[in-house]
Tab-separated table of C-alpha atoms in Angstrom:
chain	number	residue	atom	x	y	z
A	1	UNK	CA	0.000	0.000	0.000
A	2	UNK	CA	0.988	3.194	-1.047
A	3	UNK	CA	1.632	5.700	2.133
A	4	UNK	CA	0.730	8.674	-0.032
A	5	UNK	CA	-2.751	7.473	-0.880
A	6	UNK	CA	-3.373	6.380	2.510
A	7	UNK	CA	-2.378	9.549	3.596
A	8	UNK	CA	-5.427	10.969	0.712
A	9	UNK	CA	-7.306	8.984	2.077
A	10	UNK	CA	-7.661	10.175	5.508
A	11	UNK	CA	-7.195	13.569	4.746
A	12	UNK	CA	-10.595	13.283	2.405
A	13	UNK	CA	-12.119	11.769	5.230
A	14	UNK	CA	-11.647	14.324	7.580
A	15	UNK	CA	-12.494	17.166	5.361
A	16	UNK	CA	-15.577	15.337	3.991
A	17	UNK	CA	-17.104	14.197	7.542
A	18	UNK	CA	-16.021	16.334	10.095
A	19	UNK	CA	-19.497	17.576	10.709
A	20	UNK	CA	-20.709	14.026	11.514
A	21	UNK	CA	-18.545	13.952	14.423
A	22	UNK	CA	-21.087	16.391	16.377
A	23	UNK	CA	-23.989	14.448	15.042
A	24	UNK	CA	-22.694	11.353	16.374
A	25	UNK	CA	-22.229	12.964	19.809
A	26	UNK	CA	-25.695	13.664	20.012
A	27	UNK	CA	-26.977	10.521	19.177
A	28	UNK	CA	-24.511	9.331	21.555
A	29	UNK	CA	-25.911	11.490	24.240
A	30	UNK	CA	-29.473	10.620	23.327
A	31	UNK	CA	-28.620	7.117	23.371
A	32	UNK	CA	-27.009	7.462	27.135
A	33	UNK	CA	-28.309	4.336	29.132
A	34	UNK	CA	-30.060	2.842	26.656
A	35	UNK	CA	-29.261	-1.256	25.596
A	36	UNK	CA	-28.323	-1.508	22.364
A	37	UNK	CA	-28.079	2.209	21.549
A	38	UNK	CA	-24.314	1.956	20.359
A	39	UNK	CA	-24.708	-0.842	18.167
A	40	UNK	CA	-27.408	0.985	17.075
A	41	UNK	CA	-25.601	3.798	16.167
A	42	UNK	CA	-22.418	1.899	14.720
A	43	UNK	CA	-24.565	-0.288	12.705
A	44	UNK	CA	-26.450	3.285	11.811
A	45	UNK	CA	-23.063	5.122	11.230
A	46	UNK	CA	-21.792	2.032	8.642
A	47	UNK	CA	-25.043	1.246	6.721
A	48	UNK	CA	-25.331	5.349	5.794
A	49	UNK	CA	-21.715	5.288	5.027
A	50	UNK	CA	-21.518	2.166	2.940
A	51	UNK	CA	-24.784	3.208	0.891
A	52	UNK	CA	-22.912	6.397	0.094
A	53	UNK	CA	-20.213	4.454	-0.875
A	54	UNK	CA	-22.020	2.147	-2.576
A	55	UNK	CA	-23.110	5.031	-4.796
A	56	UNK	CA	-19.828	7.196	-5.203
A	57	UNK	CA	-17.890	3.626	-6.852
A	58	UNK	CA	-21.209	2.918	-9.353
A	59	UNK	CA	-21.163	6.507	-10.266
A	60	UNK	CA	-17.221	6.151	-10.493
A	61	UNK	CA	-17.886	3.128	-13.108
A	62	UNK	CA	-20.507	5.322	-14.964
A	63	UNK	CA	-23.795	3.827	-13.388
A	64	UNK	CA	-25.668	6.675	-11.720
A	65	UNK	CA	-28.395	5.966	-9.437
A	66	UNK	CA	-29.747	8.900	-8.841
A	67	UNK	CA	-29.406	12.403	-11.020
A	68	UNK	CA	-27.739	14.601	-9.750
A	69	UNK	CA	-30.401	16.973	-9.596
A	70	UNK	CA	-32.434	14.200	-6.777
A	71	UNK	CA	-29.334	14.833	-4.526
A	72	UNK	CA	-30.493	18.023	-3.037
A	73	UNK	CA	-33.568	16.325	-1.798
A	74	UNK	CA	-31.737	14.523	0.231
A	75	UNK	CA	-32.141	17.011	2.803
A	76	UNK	CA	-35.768	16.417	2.963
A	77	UNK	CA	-34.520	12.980	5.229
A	78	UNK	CA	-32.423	14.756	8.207
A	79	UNK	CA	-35.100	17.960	8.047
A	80	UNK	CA	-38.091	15.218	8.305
A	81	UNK	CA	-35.956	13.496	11.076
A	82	UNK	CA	-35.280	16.814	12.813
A	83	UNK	CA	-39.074	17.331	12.795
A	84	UNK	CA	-40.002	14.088	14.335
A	85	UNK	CA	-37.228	14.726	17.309
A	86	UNK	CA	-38.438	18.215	17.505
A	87	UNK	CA	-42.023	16.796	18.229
A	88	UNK	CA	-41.022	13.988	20.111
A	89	UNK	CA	-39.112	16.611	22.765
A	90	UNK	CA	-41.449	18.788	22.991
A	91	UNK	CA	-44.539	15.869	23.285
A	92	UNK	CA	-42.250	14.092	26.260
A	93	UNK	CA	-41.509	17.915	27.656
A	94	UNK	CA	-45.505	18.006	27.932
A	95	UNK	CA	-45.914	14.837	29.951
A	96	UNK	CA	-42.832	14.778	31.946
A	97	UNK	CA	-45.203	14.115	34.681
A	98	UNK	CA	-46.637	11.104	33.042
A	99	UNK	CA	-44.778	8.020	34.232
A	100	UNK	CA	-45.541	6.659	31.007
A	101	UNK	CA	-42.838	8.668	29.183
A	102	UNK	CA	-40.230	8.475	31.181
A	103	UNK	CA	-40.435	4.147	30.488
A	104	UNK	CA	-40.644	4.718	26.704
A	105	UNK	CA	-37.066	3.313	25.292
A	106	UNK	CA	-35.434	6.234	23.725
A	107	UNK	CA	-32.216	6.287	21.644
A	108	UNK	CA	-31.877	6.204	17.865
A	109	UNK	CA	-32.846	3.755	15.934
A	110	UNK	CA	-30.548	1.959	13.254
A	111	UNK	CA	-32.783	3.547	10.226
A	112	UNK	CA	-32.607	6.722	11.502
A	113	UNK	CA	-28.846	7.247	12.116
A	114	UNK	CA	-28.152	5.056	8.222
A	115	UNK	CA	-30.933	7.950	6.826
A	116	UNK	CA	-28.637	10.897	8.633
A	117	UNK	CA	-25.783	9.791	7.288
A	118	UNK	CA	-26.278	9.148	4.088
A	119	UNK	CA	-28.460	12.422	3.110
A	120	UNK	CA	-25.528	14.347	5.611
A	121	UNK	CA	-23.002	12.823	2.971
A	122	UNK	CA	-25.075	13.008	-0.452
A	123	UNK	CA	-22.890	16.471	-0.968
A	124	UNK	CA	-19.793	13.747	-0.188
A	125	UNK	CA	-20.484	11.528	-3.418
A	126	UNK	CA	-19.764	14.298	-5.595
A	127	UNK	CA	-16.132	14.926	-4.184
A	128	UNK	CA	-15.766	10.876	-4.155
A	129	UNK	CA	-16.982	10.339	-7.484
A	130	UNK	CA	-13.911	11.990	-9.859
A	131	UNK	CA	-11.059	11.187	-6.994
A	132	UNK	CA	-12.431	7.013	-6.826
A	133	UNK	CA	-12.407	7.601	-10.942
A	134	UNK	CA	-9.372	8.688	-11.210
A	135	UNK	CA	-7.425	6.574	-8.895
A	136	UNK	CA	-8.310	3.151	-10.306
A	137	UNK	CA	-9.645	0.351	-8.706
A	138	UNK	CA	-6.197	-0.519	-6.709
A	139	UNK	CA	-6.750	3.327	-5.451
A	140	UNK	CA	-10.211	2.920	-4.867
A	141	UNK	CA	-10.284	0.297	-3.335
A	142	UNK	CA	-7.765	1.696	-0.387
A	143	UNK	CA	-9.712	4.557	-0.603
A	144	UNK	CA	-12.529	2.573	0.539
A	145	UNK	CA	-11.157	0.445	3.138
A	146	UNK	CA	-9.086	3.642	5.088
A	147	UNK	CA	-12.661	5.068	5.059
A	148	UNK	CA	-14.326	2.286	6.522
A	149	UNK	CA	-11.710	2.107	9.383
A	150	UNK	CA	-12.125	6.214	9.626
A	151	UNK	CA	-15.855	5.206	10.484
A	152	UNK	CA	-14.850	3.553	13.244
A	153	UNK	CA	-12.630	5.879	14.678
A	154	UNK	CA	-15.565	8.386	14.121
A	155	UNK	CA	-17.681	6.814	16.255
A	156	UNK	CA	-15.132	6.289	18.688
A	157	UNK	CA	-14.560	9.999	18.895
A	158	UNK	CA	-18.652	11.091	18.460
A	159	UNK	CA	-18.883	8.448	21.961
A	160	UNK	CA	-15.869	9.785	24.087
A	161	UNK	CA	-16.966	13.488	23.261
A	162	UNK	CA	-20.732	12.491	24.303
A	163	UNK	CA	-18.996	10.703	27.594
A	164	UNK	CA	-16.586	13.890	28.645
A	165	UNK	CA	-18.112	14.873	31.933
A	166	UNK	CA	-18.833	18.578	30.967
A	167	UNK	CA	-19.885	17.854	27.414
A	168	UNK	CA	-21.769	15.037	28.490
A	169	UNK	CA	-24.023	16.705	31.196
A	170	UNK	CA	-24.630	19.966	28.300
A	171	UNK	CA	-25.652	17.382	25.995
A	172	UNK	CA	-28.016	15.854	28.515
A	173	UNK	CA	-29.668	18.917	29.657
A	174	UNK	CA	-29.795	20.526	25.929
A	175	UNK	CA	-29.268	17.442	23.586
A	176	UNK	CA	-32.951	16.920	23.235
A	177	UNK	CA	-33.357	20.461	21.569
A	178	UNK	CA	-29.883	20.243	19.877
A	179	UNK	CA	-30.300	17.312	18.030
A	180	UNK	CA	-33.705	18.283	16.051
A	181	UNK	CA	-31.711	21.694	15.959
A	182	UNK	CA	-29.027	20.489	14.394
A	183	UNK	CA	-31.355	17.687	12.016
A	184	UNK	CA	-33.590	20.553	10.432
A	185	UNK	CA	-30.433	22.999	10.228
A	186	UNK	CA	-28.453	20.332	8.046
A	187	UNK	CA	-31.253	19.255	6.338
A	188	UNK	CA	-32.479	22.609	5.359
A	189	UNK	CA	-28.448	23.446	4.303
A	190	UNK	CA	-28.334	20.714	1.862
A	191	UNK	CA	-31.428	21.773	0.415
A	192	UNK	CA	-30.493	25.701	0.382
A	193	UNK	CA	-27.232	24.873	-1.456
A	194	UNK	CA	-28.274	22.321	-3.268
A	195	UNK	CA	-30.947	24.559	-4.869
A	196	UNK	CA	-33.933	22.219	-4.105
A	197	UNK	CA	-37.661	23.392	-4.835
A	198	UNK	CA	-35.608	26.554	-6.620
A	199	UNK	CA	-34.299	27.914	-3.303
C-alpha cells in the first residue's frame, strides 16, 4: 500500500465528515443508558456510510443511481428526522409528569442514524466520485477500506466526546433540543445549497 494514498485517504475523510462527528455525539448522548443504543448507532453510522459508498464507486464506473439533480432532496430525510425529534421533545416535555414517558425506550434507531448519514453525505459523493475515478480500482479500493476504518474511529470519537463529563451533562440537559436543531439545520443546508424546490 501506497503511504501517499493512505495519507489521501484520511485527509478526504476528515475534510468530507467532520461535521458528523457532532452528530454522532448527540446521538450518543441521546442514546445514554439505553441497551443496544451503540450498536445501534455503529450499525447506523456504517449502513449510511456504505450506501454512500455504494453510490460514489457505481457513479465512479458510470452507473448513476440517482441524477444529480435528486441529490439536493436529500435534505428532505435529516429535516423530516429533525421534525419528528423536535415533536417527540417537545410531546415528552408536555408529559414529563406522566410516568408513562419516562419508560418509553429512547435512543436512535438503526434507520434513523443510516438515513442521517447518508443524506448528511449526499454532498460527499460528488467529491468521491472523480477522486475514486481517477485513482483506479487498486486506489479505490484503499480509498474505501481507510474510510471504513475512519468510520470507526468516528464513532469512537462522536462516543468519548458524548462521555466527557462537561460535554456530556450539556448534551443531557440541551441534547434533546440540539439534536432536532441540528437535524432541520443540516437538512435545510443541503437543500439551500443544493438549490432544491428553486431555493
Amino acid at each position: 500500500m501506497n503511504p501517499g494514498i493512505i495519507g489521501q485517504a484520511a485527509g478526504l475523510f476528515a475534510v468530507t465528515n467532520i461535521d458528523d462527528i457532532v452528530i454522532l455525539a448527540l446521538f450518543f448522548a441521546r442514546g445514554a443508558g439505553q441497551r443496544g443504543s451503540t450498536v445501534r448507532i455503529v450499525g447506523g453510522q456504517y449502513l449510511g456510510f456504505a450506501a454512500i459508498l455504494v453510490v460514489a464507486v457505481a457513479a465512479a464506473f458510470g452507473a448513476t443511481f440517482l441524477p444529480e439533480s435528486a441529490i439536493p432532496y436529500l435534505g428532505l430525510l435529516p429535516l423530516a428526522l429533525g421534525l419528528k425529534a423536535a415533536w417527540q421533545a417537545w410531546k415528552n416535555h408536555r408529559d414529563e409528569d406522566d410516568e408513562e414517558a419516562e419508560v418509553k425506550p429512547g435512543g436512535p434507531g438503526l434507520p434513523a442514524v443510516a438515513a442521517v448519514t447518508f443524506a448528511n453525505g449526499g454532498d460527499n459523493i460528488g467529491v468521491y466520485v472523480p477522486v475514486f475515478a481517477t485513482a483506479g480500482i487498486g486506489g479505490m479500493s484503499v480509498y474505501v477500506v481507510i474510510f471504513l476504518i475512519l468510520v470507526a474511529l468516528w464513532c469512537l470519537a462522536g462516543r468519548f466526546f458524548a462521555t466527557r463529563p462537561v460535554i456530556a451533562k450539556a448534551l443531557s440537559r440541551w441534547g434533546h433540543i440540539l439534536l432536532p436543531v441540528v437535524l432541520i439545520a443540516i437538512g435545510a443546508l443541503i437543500l439551500i445549497e443544493g438549490g432544491a424546490f428553486g431555493l
